[in-house]
CSV table of C-alpha atoms in Angstrom, one decimal:
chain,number,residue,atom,x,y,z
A,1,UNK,CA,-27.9,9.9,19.4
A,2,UNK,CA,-25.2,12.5,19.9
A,3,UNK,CA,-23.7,11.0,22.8
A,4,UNK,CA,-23.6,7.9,21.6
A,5,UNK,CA,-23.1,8.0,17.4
A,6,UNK,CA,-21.3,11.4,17.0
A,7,UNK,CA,-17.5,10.4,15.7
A,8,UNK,CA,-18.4,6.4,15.3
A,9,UNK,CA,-15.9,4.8,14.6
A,10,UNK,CA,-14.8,1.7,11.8
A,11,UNK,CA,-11.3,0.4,12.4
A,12,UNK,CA,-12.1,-1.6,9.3
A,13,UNK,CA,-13.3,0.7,6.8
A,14,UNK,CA,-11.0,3.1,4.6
A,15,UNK,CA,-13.8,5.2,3.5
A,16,UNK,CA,-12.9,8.1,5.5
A,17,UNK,CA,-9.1,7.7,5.3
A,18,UNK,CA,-9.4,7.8,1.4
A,19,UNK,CA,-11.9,10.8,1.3
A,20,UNK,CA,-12.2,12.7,4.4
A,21,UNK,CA,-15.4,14.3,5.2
A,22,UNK,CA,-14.8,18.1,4.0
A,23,UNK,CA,-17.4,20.9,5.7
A,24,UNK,CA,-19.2,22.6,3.0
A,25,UNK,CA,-22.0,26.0,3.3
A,26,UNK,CA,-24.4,24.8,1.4
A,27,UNK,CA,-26.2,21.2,-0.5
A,28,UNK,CA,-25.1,22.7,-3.9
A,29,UNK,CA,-22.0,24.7,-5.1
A,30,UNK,CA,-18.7,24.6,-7.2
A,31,UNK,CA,-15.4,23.6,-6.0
A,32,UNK,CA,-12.0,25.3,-7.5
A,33,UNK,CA,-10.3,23.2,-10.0
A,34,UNK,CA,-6.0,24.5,-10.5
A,35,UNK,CA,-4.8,23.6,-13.5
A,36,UNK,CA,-0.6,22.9,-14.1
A,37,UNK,CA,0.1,26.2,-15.3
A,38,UNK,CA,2.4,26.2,-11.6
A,39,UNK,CA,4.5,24.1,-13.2
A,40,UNK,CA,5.3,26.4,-16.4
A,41,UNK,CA,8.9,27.7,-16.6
A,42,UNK,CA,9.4,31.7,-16.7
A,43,UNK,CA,12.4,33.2,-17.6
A,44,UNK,CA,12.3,35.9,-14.8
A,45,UNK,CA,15.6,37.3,-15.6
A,46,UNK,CA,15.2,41.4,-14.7
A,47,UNK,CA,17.5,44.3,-15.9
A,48,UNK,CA,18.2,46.9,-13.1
A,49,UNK,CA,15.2,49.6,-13.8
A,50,UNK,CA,12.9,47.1,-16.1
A,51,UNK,CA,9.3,46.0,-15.8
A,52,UNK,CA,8.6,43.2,-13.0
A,53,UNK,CA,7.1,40.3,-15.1
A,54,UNK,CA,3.7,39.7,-13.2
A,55,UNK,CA,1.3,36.2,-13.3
A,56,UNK,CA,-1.9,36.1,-12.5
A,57,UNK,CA,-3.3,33.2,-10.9
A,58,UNK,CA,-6.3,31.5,-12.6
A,59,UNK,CA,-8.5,28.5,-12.1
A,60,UNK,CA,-11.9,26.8,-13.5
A,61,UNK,CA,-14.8,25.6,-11.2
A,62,UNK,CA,-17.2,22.8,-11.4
A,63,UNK,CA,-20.7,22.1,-9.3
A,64,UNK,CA,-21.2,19.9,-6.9
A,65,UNK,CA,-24.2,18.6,-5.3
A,66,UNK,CA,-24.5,16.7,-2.1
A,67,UNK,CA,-26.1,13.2,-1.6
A,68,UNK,CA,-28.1,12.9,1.8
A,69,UNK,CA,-28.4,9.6,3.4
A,70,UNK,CA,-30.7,8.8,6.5
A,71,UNK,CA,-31.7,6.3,8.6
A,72,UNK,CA,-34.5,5.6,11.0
A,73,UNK,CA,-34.9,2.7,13.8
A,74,UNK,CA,-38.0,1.0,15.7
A,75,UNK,CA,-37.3,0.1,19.3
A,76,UNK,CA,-40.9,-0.7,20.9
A,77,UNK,CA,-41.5,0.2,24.6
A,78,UNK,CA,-42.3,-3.9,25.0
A,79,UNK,CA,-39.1,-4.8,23.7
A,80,UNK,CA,-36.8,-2.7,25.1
A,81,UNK,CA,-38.3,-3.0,28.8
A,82,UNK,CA,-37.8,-7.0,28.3
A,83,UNK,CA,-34.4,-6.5,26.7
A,84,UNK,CA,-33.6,-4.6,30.4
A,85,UNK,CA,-35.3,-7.2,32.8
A,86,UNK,CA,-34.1,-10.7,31.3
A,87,UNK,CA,-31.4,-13.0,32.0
A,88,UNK,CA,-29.3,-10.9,29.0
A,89,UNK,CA,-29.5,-7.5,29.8
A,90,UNK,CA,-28.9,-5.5,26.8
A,91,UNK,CA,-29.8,-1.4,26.3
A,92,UNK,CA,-31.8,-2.0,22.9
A,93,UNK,CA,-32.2,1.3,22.5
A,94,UNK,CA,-28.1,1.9,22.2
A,95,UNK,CA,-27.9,-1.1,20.1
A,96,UNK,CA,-30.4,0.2,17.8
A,97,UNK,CA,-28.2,3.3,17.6
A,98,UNK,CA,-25.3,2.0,17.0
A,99,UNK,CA,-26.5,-0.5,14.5
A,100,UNK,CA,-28.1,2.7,12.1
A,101,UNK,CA,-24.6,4.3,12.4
A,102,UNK,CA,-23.3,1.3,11.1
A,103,UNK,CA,-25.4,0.9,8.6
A,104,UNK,CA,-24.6,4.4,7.3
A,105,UNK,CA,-20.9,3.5,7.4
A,106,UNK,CA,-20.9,1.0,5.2
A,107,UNK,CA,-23.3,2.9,2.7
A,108,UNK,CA,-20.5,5.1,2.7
A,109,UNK,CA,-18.0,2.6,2.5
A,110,UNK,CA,-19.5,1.1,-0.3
A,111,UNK,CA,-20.0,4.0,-2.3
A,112,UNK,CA,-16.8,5.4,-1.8
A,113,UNK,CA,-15.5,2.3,-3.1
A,114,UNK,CA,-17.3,2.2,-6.3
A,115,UNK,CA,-16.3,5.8,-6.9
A,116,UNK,CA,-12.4,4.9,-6.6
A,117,UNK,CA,-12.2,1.7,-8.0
A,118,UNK,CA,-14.5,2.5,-11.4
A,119,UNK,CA,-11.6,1.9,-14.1
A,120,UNK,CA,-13.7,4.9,-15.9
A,121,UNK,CA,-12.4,7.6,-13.7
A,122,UNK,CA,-8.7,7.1,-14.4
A,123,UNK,CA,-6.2,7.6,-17.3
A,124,UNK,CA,-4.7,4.4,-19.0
A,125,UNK,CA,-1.4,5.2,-17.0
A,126,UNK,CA,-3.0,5.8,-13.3
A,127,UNK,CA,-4.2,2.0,-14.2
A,128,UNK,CA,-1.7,-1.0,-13.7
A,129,UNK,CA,-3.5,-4.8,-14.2
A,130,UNK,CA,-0.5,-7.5,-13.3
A,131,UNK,CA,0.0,-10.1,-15.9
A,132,UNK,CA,0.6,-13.8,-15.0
A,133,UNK,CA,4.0,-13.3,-14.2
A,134,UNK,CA,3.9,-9.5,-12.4
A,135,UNK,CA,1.0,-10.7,-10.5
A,136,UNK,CA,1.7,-10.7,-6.4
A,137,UNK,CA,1.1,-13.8,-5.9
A,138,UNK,CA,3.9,-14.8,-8.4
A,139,UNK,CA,7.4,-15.7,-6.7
A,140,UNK,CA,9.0,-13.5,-9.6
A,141,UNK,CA,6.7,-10.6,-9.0
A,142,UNK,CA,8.9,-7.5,-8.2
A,143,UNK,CA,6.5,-5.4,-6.0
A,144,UNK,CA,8.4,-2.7,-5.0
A,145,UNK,CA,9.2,-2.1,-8.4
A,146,UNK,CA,5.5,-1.8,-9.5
A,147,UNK,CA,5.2,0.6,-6.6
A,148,UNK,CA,8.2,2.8,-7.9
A,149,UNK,CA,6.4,2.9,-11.0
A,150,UNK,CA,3.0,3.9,-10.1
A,151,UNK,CA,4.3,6.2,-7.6
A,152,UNK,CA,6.5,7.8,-10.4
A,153,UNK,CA,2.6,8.2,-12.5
A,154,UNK,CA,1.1,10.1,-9.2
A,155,UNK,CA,3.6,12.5,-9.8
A,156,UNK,CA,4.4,12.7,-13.1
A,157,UNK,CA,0.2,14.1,-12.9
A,158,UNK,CA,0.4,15.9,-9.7
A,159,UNK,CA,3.8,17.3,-8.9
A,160,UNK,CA,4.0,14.9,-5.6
A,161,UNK,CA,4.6,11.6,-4.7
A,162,UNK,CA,1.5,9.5,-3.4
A,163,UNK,CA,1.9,9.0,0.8
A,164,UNK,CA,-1.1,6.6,1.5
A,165,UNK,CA,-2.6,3.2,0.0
A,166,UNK,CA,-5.2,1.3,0.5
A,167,UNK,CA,-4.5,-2.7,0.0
A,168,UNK,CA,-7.4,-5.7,-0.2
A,169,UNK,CA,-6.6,-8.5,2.4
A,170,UNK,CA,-5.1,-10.7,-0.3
A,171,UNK,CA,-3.2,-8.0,-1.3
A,172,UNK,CA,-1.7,-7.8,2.0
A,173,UNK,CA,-0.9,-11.1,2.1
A,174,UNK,CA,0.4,-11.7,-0.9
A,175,UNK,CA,3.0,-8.9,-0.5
A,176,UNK,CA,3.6,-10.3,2.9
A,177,UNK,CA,4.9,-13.8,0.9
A,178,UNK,CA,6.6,-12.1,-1.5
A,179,UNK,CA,10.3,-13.0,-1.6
A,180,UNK,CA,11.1,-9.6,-3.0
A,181,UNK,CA,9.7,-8.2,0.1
A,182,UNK,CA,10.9,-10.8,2.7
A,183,UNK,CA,14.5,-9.9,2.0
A,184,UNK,CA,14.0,-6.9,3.9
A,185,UNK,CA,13.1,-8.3,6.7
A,186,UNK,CA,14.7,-10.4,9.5
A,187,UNK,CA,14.0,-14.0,9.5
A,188,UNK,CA,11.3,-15.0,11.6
A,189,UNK,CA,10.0,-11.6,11.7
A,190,UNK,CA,6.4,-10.3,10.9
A,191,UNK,CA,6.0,-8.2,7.7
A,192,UNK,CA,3.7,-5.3,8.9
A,193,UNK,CA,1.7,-2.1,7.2
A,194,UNK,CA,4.4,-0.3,8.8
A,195,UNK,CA,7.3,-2.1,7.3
A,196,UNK,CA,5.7,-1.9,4.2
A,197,UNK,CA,5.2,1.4,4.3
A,198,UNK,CA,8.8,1.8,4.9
A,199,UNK,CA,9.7,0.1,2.5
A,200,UNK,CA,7.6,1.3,-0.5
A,201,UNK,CA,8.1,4.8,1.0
A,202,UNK,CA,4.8,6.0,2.3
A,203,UNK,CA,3.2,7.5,5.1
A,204,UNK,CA,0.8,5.3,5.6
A,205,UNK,CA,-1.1,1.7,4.5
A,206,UNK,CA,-3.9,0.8,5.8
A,207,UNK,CA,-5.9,-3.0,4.8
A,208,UNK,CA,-9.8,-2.5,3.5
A,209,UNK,CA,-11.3,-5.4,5.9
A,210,UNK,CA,-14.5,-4.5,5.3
A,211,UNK,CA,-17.1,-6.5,4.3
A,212,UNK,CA,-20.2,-6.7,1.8
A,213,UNK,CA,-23.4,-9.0,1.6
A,214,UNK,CA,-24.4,-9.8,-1.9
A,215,UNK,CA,-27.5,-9.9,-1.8
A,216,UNK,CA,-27.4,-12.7,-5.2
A,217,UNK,CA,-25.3,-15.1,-3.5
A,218,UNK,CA,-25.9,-14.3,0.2
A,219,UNK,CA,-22.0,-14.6,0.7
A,220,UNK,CA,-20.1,-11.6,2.6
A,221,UNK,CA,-17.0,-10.8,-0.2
A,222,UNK,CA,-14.5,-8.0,0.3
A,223,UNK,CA,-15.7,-4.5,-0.9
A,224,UNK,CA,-11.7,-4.0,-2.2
A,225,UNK,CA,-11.2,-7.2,-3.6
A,226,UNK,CA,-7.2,-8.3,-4.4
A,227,UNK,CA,-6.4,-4.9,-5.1
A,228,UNK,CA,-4.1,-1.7,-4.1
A,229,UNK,CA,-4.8,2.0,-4.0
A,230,UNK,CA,-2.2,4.2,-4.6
A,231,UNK,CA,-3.1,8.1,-3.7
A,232,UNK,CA,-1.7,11.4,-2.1
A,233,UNK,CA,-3.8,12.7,0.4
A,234,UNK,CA,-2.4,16.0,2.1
A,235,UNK,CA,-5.2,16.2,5.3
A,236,UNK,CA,-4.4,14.0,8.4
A,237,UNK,CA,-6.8,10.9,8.1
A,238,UNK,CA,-9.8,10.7,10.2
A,239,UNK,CA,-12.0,8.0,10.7
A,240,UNK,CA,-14.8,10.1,11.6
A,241,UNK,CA,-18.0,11.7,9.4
A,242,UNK,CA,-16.5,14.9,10.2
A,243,UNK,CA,-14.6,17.4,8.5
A,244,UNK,CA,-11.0,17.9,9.0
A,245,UNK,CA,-10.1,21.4,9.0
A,246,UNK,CA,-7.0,21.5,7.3
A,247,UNK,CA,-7.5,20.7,3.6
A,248,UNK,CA,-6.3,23.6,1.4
A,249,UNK,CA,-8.5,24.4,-1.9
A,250,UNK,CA,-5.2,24.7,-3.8
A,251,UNK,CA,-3.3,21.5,-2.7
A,252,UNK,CA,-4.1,18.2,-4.7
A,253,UNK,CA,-5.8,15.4,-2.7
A,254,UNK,CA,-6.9,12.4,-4.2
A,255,UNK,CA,-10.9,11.8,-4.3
A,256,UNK,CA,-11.4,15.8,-4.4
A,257,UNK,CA,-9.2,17.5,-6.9
């Protein structure tokens, strides 16, 4: 299993590119929580022989608790030596592998997901719902203006602008349409992540392809569904279940602080 699953890789899911595995010591602790007291305003004026005005730097905590996930797999010596010697030769062993990795991507997918798009978790301004005419399927829609704004409520909380978002396919799509958007483009050219990204002045966009099964209707349906995630996230993106070594406790990141 190490050989084969260790660093498996989804080019569809966003999971890991919204909330990077972080290595932790232990199943339970606390994390460091900064408030904005950086952003206060001294007047640190000093007469020549006068006391140096000193800060001190203080910040809450709050407990975390880990959720463990595992899967198991049943490969019978029957059916994998008939798997080898028949007309289709498949290793069901490695399939059986791969398949439980995948399975425990998309649990992750799926709960990272419900943790990021629960309307509960935000403030009424980190929350934009387009009306009939704002909406980005709308000719009139201005969609770089909605991004100007909500990138204007990232920092207005944080101190930064966001760098990374996370679109649904129709999302995409739609904003590839949009005559607001086209005009930047060259006719007959392609509208891209990338030249969106340019445009709306980000790092980096990726689309959430993934899919679901619903287990009422038995239809696969988009886990982001015709919506766009707007985020800062200072760590370089991995697509990996495992930690990225350069997150700093005291730098905000979207998902963690």
């Amino acid at each position: 299993l190490t050989e084969i699953a260790q660093g498996y890789r989804n080019s569809d899911g966003v999971a890991s590119f919204i909330a990077p595995a972080v290595g932790v010591t232990g199943r339970s602790g606390r994390t460091i929580v900064f408030g904005n007291e950086a952003f206060s305003n001294h007047d640190l004026f000093r007469a020549p022989g006068a006391l140096i005005q000193r800060v001190s730097t203080s910040f809450s905590a709050r407990a975390f608790s880990l959720r463990q996930e595992a899967i198991g797999w049943e490969v019978t010596e029957e059916a994998a030596l008939e798997t080898t010697t028949t007309a289709g030769q498949i290793d069901l062993r490695r399939f059986a592998m791969n398949d439980a990795a995948q399975r425990l991507m998309q649990s992750w997918e799926v709960q990272v997901a419900k943790q990021v798009l629960n309307p509960a978790a935000y403030e009424a301004t980190n929350i934009s719902v387009a009306t009939e005419g704002d909406a980005w399927d709308q000719p009139s829609a201005d969609i770089e203006a909605q991004i100007d704004a909500a990138k204007e409520a990232v920092r207005a909380q944080t101190g930064v602008y966001p760098n990374r978002m996370v679109m649904s396919p129709q999302a995409l799509n739609y904003a590839k349409r949009s005559p607001t958007i086209r005009k930047y483009a060259l006719q007959g050219s392609i509208i891209t992540t990338e030249i969106l990204a340019q445009i709306f002045g980000l790092e980096e966009i990726r689309v959430a392809l993934r899919l679901a099964l619903n287990p009422t209707t038995g239809q696969l349906e988009n886990i982001y569904d015709n919506c766009a995630l707007l985020f800062y996230q200072p760590s370089v993106a991995t697509d990996a279940l495992t930690p990225d070594e350069n997150g700093n406790y005291g730098t905000p990141a979207f998902a963690y602080t």
